[in-house]
mmCIF file of C-alpha atoms in Angstrom:
data_model
loop_
_atom_site.group_PDB
_atom_site.id
_atom_site.type_symbol
_atom_site.label_atom_id
_atom_site.label_comp_id
_atom_site.label_asym_id
_atom_site.label_seq_id
_atom_site.Cartn_x
_atom_site.Cartn_y
_atom_site.Cartn_z
ATOM 1 C CA UNK A 17 0.000 0.000 0.000
ATOM 2 C CA UNK A 18 1.329 3.460 -0.927
ATOM 3 C CA UNK A 19 2.686 5.408 2.023
ATOM 4 C CA UNK A 20 2.818 2.411 4.383
ATOM 5 C CA UNK A 21 6.597 1.780 4.208
ATOM 6 C CA UNK A 22 7.267 2.968 7.763
ATOM 7 C CA UNK A 23 4.390 0.938 9.230
ATOM 8 C CA UNK A 24 5.698 -2.223 7.552
ATOM 9 C CA UNK A 25 9.218 -1.675 8.876
ATOM 10 C CA UNK A 26 7.979 -0.924 12.390
ATOM 11 C CA UNK A 27 6.065 -4.200 12.363
ATOM 12 C CA UNK A 28 9.236 -6.255 11.766
ATOM 13 C CA UNK A 29 11.819 -5.334 14.454
ATOM 14 C CA UNK A 30 13.291 -8.830 14.714
ATOM 15 C CA UNK A 31 13.674 -9.158 10.949
ATOM 16 C CA UNK A 32 15.454 -5.808 10.815
ATOM 17 C CA UNK A 33 17.766 -6.718 13.671
ATOM 18 C CA UNK A 34 18.650 -10.287 12.766
ATOM 19 C CA UNK A 35 18.042 -10.860 9.070
ATOM 20 C CA UNK A 36 18.388 -7.573 7.204
ATOM 21 C CA UNK A 37 21.530 -5.727 6.096
ATOM 22 C CA UNK A 38 20.158 -3.477 3.335
ATOM 23 C CA UNK A 39 16.863 -1.734 2.598
ATOM 24 C CA UNK A 40 15.555 0.054 -0.486
ATOM 25 C CA UNK A 41 12.420 1.980 0.374
ATOM 26 C CA UNK A 42 10.268 4.498 -1.430
ATOM 27 C CA UNK A 43 10.333 7.762 0.509
ATOM 28 C CA UNK A 44 8.376 10.973 0.158
ATOM 29 C CA UNK A 45 9.344 14.595 0.801
ATOM 30 C CA UNK A 46 5.805 15.905 0.434
ATOM 31 C CA UNK A 47 2.520 14.635 1.836
ATOM 32 C CA UNK A 48 0.946 12.883 -1.141
ATOM 33 C CA UNK A 49 -1.403 10.872 1.078
ATOM 34 C CA UNK A 50 -3.057 12.019 4.294
ATOM 35 C CA UNK A 51 -0.790 11.603 7.359
ATOM 36 C CA UNK A 52 1.875 9.981 5.203
ATOM 37 C CA UNK A 53 5.289 9.611 6.900
ATOM 38 C CA UNK A 54 8.042 11.508 5.148
ATOM 39 C CA UNK A 55 11.661 10.703 4.482
ATOM 40 C CA UNK A 56 12.820 12.183 7.789
ATOM 41 C CA UNK A 57 10.435 9.935 9.763
ATOM 42 C CA UNK A 58 11.650 6.771 8.046
ATOM 43 C CA UNK A 59 15.334 7.796 8.247
ATOM 44 C CA UNK A 60 15.146 8.453 11.984
ATOM 45 C CA UNK A 61 13.435 5.125 12.625
ATOM 46 C CA UNK A 62 15.960 3.150 10.591
ATOM 47 C CA UNK A 63 18.897 5.039 12.131
ATOM 48 C CA UNK A 64 17.761 3.901 15.578
ATOM 49 C CA UNK A 65 17.540 0.359 14.186
ATOM 50 C CA UNK A 66 21.192 0.499 13.070
ATOM 51 C CA UNK A 67 20.749 1.463 9.406
ATOM 52 C CA UNK A 68 22.549 4.390 7.780
ATOM 53 C CA UNK A 69 21.173 6.322 4.815
ATOM 54 C CA UNK A 70 23.605 5.975 1.902
ATOM 55 C CA UNK A 71 21.841 7.631 -1.016
ATOM 56 C CA UNK A 72 19.072 7.396 -3.584
ATOM 57 C CA UNK A 73 18.477 4.986 -6.419
ATOM 58 C CA UNK A 74 16.093 7.391 -8.151
ATOM 59 C CA UNK A 75 14.388 10.680 -7.274
ATOM 60 C CA UNK A 76 11.470 12.508 -8.851
ATOM 61 C CA UNK A 77 10.738 16.223 -8.848
ATOM 62 C CA UNK A 78 7.433 18.020 -8.571
ATOM 63 C CA UNK A 79 6.369 20.940 -10.800
ATOM 64 C CA UNK A 80 3.312 22.629 -12.229
ATOM 65 C CA UNK A 81 4.744 22.208 -15.766
ATOM 66 C CA UNK A 82 4.650 25.935 -16.483
ATOM 67 C CA UNK A 83 7.960 25.896 -18.381
ATOM 68 C CA UNK A 84 9.026 24.180 -21.578
ATOM 69 C CA UNK A 85 11.952 21.948 -20.692
ATOM 70 C CA UNK A 86 13.036 21.834 -24.310
ATOM 71 C CA UNK A 87 13.944 25.524 -23.926
ATOM 72 C CA UNK A 88 14.529 26.086 -20.196
ATOM 73 C CA UNK A 89 16.723 24.090 -17.820
ATOM 74 C CA UNK A 90 15.589 24.640 -14.228
ATOM 75 C CA UNK A 91 15.181 22.965 -10.874
ATOM 76 C CA UNK A 92 12.136 21.347 -9.252
ATOM 77 C CA UNK A 93 11.062 20.534 -5.751
ATOM 78 C CA UNK A 94 12.078 17.019 -4.782
ATOM 79 C CA UNK A 95 8.933 14.937 -4.375
ATOM 80 C CA UNK A 96 9.786 11.270 -3.794
ATOM 81 C CA UNK A 97 12.460 8.674 -4.449
ATOM 82 C CA UNK A 98 13.901 5.275 -3.613
ATOM 83 C CA UNK A 99 16.319 5.514 -0.673
ATOM 84 C CA UNK A 100 19.121 3.073 0.162
ATOM 85 C CA UNK A 101 19.955 2.144 3.754
ATOM 86 C CA UNK A 102 22.802 -0.138 4.847
ATOM 87 C CA UNK A 103 23.808 -1.577 8.166
ATOM 88 C CA UNK A 104 27.072 0.280 8.655
ATOM 89 C CA UNK A 105 29.727 -1.764 10.500
ATOM 90 C CA UNK A 106 31.281 1.446 11.835
ATOM 91 C CA UNK A 107 27.987 2.595 13.358
ATOM 92 C CA UNK A 108 27.900 1.860 17.093
ATOM 93 C CA UNK A 109 24.211 0.917 16.871
ATOM 94 C CA UNK A 110 24.844 -1.710 14.210
ATOM 95 C CA UNK A 111 25.547 -5.291 15.159
ATOM 96 C CA UNK A 112 26.625 -7.391 12.172
ATOM 97 C CA UNK A 113 26.485 -11.022 13.218
ATOM 98 C CA UNK A 114 29.456 -12.727 11.614
ATOM 99 C CA UNK A 115 30.851 -13.350 8.179
ATOM 100 C CA UNK A 116 27.518 -14.197 6.571
ATOM 101 C CA UNK A 117 26.088 -10.736 7.150
ATOM 102 C CA UNK A 118 29.332 -9.122 5.988
ATOM 103 C CA UNK A 119 29.104 -11.225 2.815
ATOM 104 C CA UNK A 120 25.455 -10.301 2.229
ATOM 105 C CA UNK A 121 26.181 -6.618 2.862
ATOM 106 C CA UNK A 122 29.115 -6.780 0.437
ATOM 107 C CA UNK A 123 26.845 -8.313 -2.224
ATOM 108 C CA UNK A 124 24.180 -5.624 -1.730
ATOM 109 C CA UNK A 125 26.793 -2.859 -1.935
ATOM 110 C CA UNK A 126 28.153 -4.386 -5.139
ATOM 111 C CA UNK A 127 24.737 -4.756 -6.791
ATOM 112 C CA UNK A 128 23.737 -1.197 -5.906
ATOM 113 C CA UNK A 129 26.957 0.369 -7.200
ATOM 114 C CA UNK A 130 28.597 1.245 -3.865
ATOM 115 C CA UNK A 131 31.953 -0.161 -4.911
ATOM 116 C CA UNK A 132 34.091 1.754 -2.413
ATOM 117 C CA UNK A 133 31.890 0.521 0.429
ATOM 118 C CA UNK A 134 32.144 -3.018 -0.968
ATOM 119 C CA UNK A 135 35.957 -2.819 -0.820
ATOM 120 C CA UNK A 136 35.724 -1.487 2.734
ATOM 121 C CA UNK A 137 33.591 -4.485 3.714
ATOM 122 C CA UNK A 138 35.994 -6.885 2.021
ATOM 123 C CA UNK A 139 38.886 -5.426 4.022
ATOM 124 C CA UNK A 140 37.080 -5.187 7.361
ATOM 125 C CA UNK A 141 35.121 -8.460 7.152
ATOM 126 C CA UNK A 142 36.461 -11.646 8.645
ATOM 127 C CA UNK A 143 37.411 -13.126 5.278
ATOM 128 C CA UNK A 144 40.582 -15.015 4.478
ATOM 129 C CA UNK A 145 43.396 -13.149 2.729
ATOM 130 C CA UNK A 146 42.604 -14.875 -0.580
ATOM 131 C CA UNK A 147 38.900 -14.114 -0.312
ATOM 132 C CA UNK A 148 39.549 -10.494 0.584
ATOM 133 C CA UNK A 149 41.755 -10.054 -2.485
ATOM 134 C CA UNK A 150 39.141 -11.727 -4.705
ATOM 135 C CA UNK A 151 36.322 -9.549 -3.356
ATOM 136 C CA UNK A 152 38.380 -6.388 -3.860
ATOM 137 C CA UNK A 153 39.186 -7.340 -7.460
ATOM 138 C CA UNK A 154 35.523 -8.076 -8.151
ATOM 139 C CA UNK A 155 34.373 -4.678 -6.845
ATOM 140 C CA UNK A 156 37.013 -2.924 -8.930
ATOM 141 C CA UNK A 157 36.175 -4.912 -12.071
ATOM 142 C CA UNK A 158 32.393 -4.497 -11.860
ATOM 143 C CA UNK A 159 32.651 -0.731 -11.468
ATOM 144 C CA UNK A 160 35.294 -0.194 -14.136
ATOM 145 C CA UNK A 161 34.573 1.858 -17.253
ATOM 146 C CA UNK A 162 37.226 2.836 -19.775
ATOM 147 C CA UNK A 163 37.770 6.355 -21.049
ATOM 148 C CA UNK A 164 37.207 5.082 -24.574
ATOM 149 C CA UNK A 165 33.747 3.795 -23.646
ATOM 150 C CA UNK A 166 32.841 7.142 -22.067
ATOM 151 C CA UNK A 167 34.036 9.067 -25.138
ATOM 152 C CA UNK A 168 31.980 6.801 -27.404
ATOM 153 C CA UNK A 169 28.891 7.411 -25.282
ATOM 154 C CA UNK A 170 29.409 11.188 -25.417
ATOM 155 C CA UNK A 171 29.835 11.048 -29.188
ATOM 156 C CA UNK A 172 26.564 9.138 -29.532
ATOM 157 C CA UNK A 173 24.867 11.751 -27.329
ATOM 158 C CA UNK A 174 26.183 14.574 -29.517
ATOM 159 C CA UNK A 175 24.960 12.744 -32.606
ATOM 160 C CA UNK A 176 21.428 12.529 -31.192
ATOM 161 C CA UNK A 177 21.508 16.190 -30.140
ATOM 162 C CA UNK A 178 22.694 17.331 -33.589
ATOM 163 C CA UNK A 179 20.024 15.223 -35.281
ATOM 164 C CA UNK A 180 17.264 17.154 -33.467
ATOM 165 C CA UNK A 181 18.470 20.378 -31.765
ATOM 166 C CA UNK A 182 14.949 21.056 -30.424
ATOM 167 C CA UNK A 183 15.396 18.034 -28.146
ATOM 168 C CA UNK A 184 19.036 18.777 -27.237
ATOM 169 C CA UNK A 185 18.263 19.999 -23.705
ATOM 170 C CA UNK A 186 16.163 16.934 -22.949
ATOM 171 C CA UNK A 187 18.824 14.626 -24.372
ATOM 172 C CA UNK A 188 21.500 16.278 -22.213
ATOM 173 C CA UNK A 189 19.414 16.150 -19.042
ATOM 174 C CA UNK A 190 18.492 12.506 -19.663
ATOM 175 C CA UNK A 191 22.176 11.657 -20.062
ATOM 176 C CA UNK A 192 23.103 13.485 -16.849
ATOM 177 C CA UNK A 193 20.237 11.804 -15.010
ATOM 178 C CA UNK A 194 21.602 8.397 -16.011
ATOM 179 C CA UNK A 195 24.862 9.044 -14.172
ATOM 180 C CA UNK A 196 23.937 11.594 -11.530
ATOM 181 C CA UNK A 197 24.148 9.121 -8.642
ATOM 182 C CA UNK A 198 27.580 7.978 -9.859
ATOM 183 C CA UNK A 199 29.008 11.447 -10.409
ATOM 184 C CA UNK A 200 30.437 12.215 -6.961
ATOM 185 C CA UNK A 201 34.016 13.248 -7.708
ATOM 186 C CA UNK A 202 34.542 15.492 -4.685
ATOM 187 C CA UNK A 203 37.255 13.127 -3.437
ATOM 188 C CA UNK A 204 38.648 12.088 -6.813
ATOM 189 C CA UNK A 205 42.294 12.470 -5.807
ATOM 190 C CA UNK A 206 44.572 9.443 -6.040
ATOM 191 C CA UNK A 207 42.861 6.569 -4.212
ATOM 192 C CA UNK A 208 44.145 5.410 -0.872
ATOM 193 C CA UNK A 209 46.213 2.274 -0.678
ATOM 194 C CA UNK A 210 43.957 -0.641 0.285
ATOM 195 C CA UNK A 211 45.294 -2.214 3.496
ATOM 196 C CA UNK A 212 46.468 -5.804 3.230
ATOM 197 C CA UNK A 213 44.672 -7.988 5.787
ATOM 198 C CA UNK A 214 46.515 -10.407 8.005
ATOM 199 C CA UNK A 215 45.982 -14.124 7.503
ATOM 200 C CA UNK A 216 42.548 -15.280 8.607
ATOM 201 C CA UNK A 217 41.132 -18.731 9.015
ATOM 202 C CA UNK A 218 37.517 -18.050 8.014
ATOM 203 C CA UNK A 219 36.327 -18.836 4.499
ATOM 204 C CA UNK A 220 33.375 -18.084 2.267
ATOM 205 C CA UNK A 221 33.737 -21.594 0.884
ATOM 206 C CA UNK A 222 32.885 -23.259 4.190
ATOM 207 C CA UNK A 223 29.527 -23.514 5.908
ATOM 208 C CA UNK A 224 29.595 -19.952 7.210
ATOM 209 C CA UNK A 225 27.677 -18.857 4.122
#
């Protein structure tokens, strides 16, 4: 049911505590339905349950459609979106129970594009040295994109824009929207050296997972 995300989460405290490491939930920043909880209500509840807000999968604005977006590029009020929450091992409220939950959290981070967090989990989790190295390589490989591939994509965008200049603004904004959640380059200096873990006895190949 629309607007019932918080009620559903509140009804499952044991599941959240023992069996959940990641949550994707629709959130609202405006009251679309009467007495509907907003993003801040859901974020505060999940924070107390040991989940940290990491970002959005998608967001949607709200406007009266008074402007022509083919001619004017402007901003809109944020209306709703799909928010991502992870159990953060460095959060004092969080209690990750063993290698299985670390492995599941790593997988969720990988699937949702949080590659740096996935590497962090690989390093901090109780994996063997070989497994840690394999998990790091996987996160790096999945997120890799060559400069040549990016240039080709830009060239294709320019081709579409030149073919119909009246739609150029929409084409540009659609392209930006595709990558906007992956475009955080505020800390794009040379990456830190990944620490090498000491030998560990645990293994993903045994019955821990």
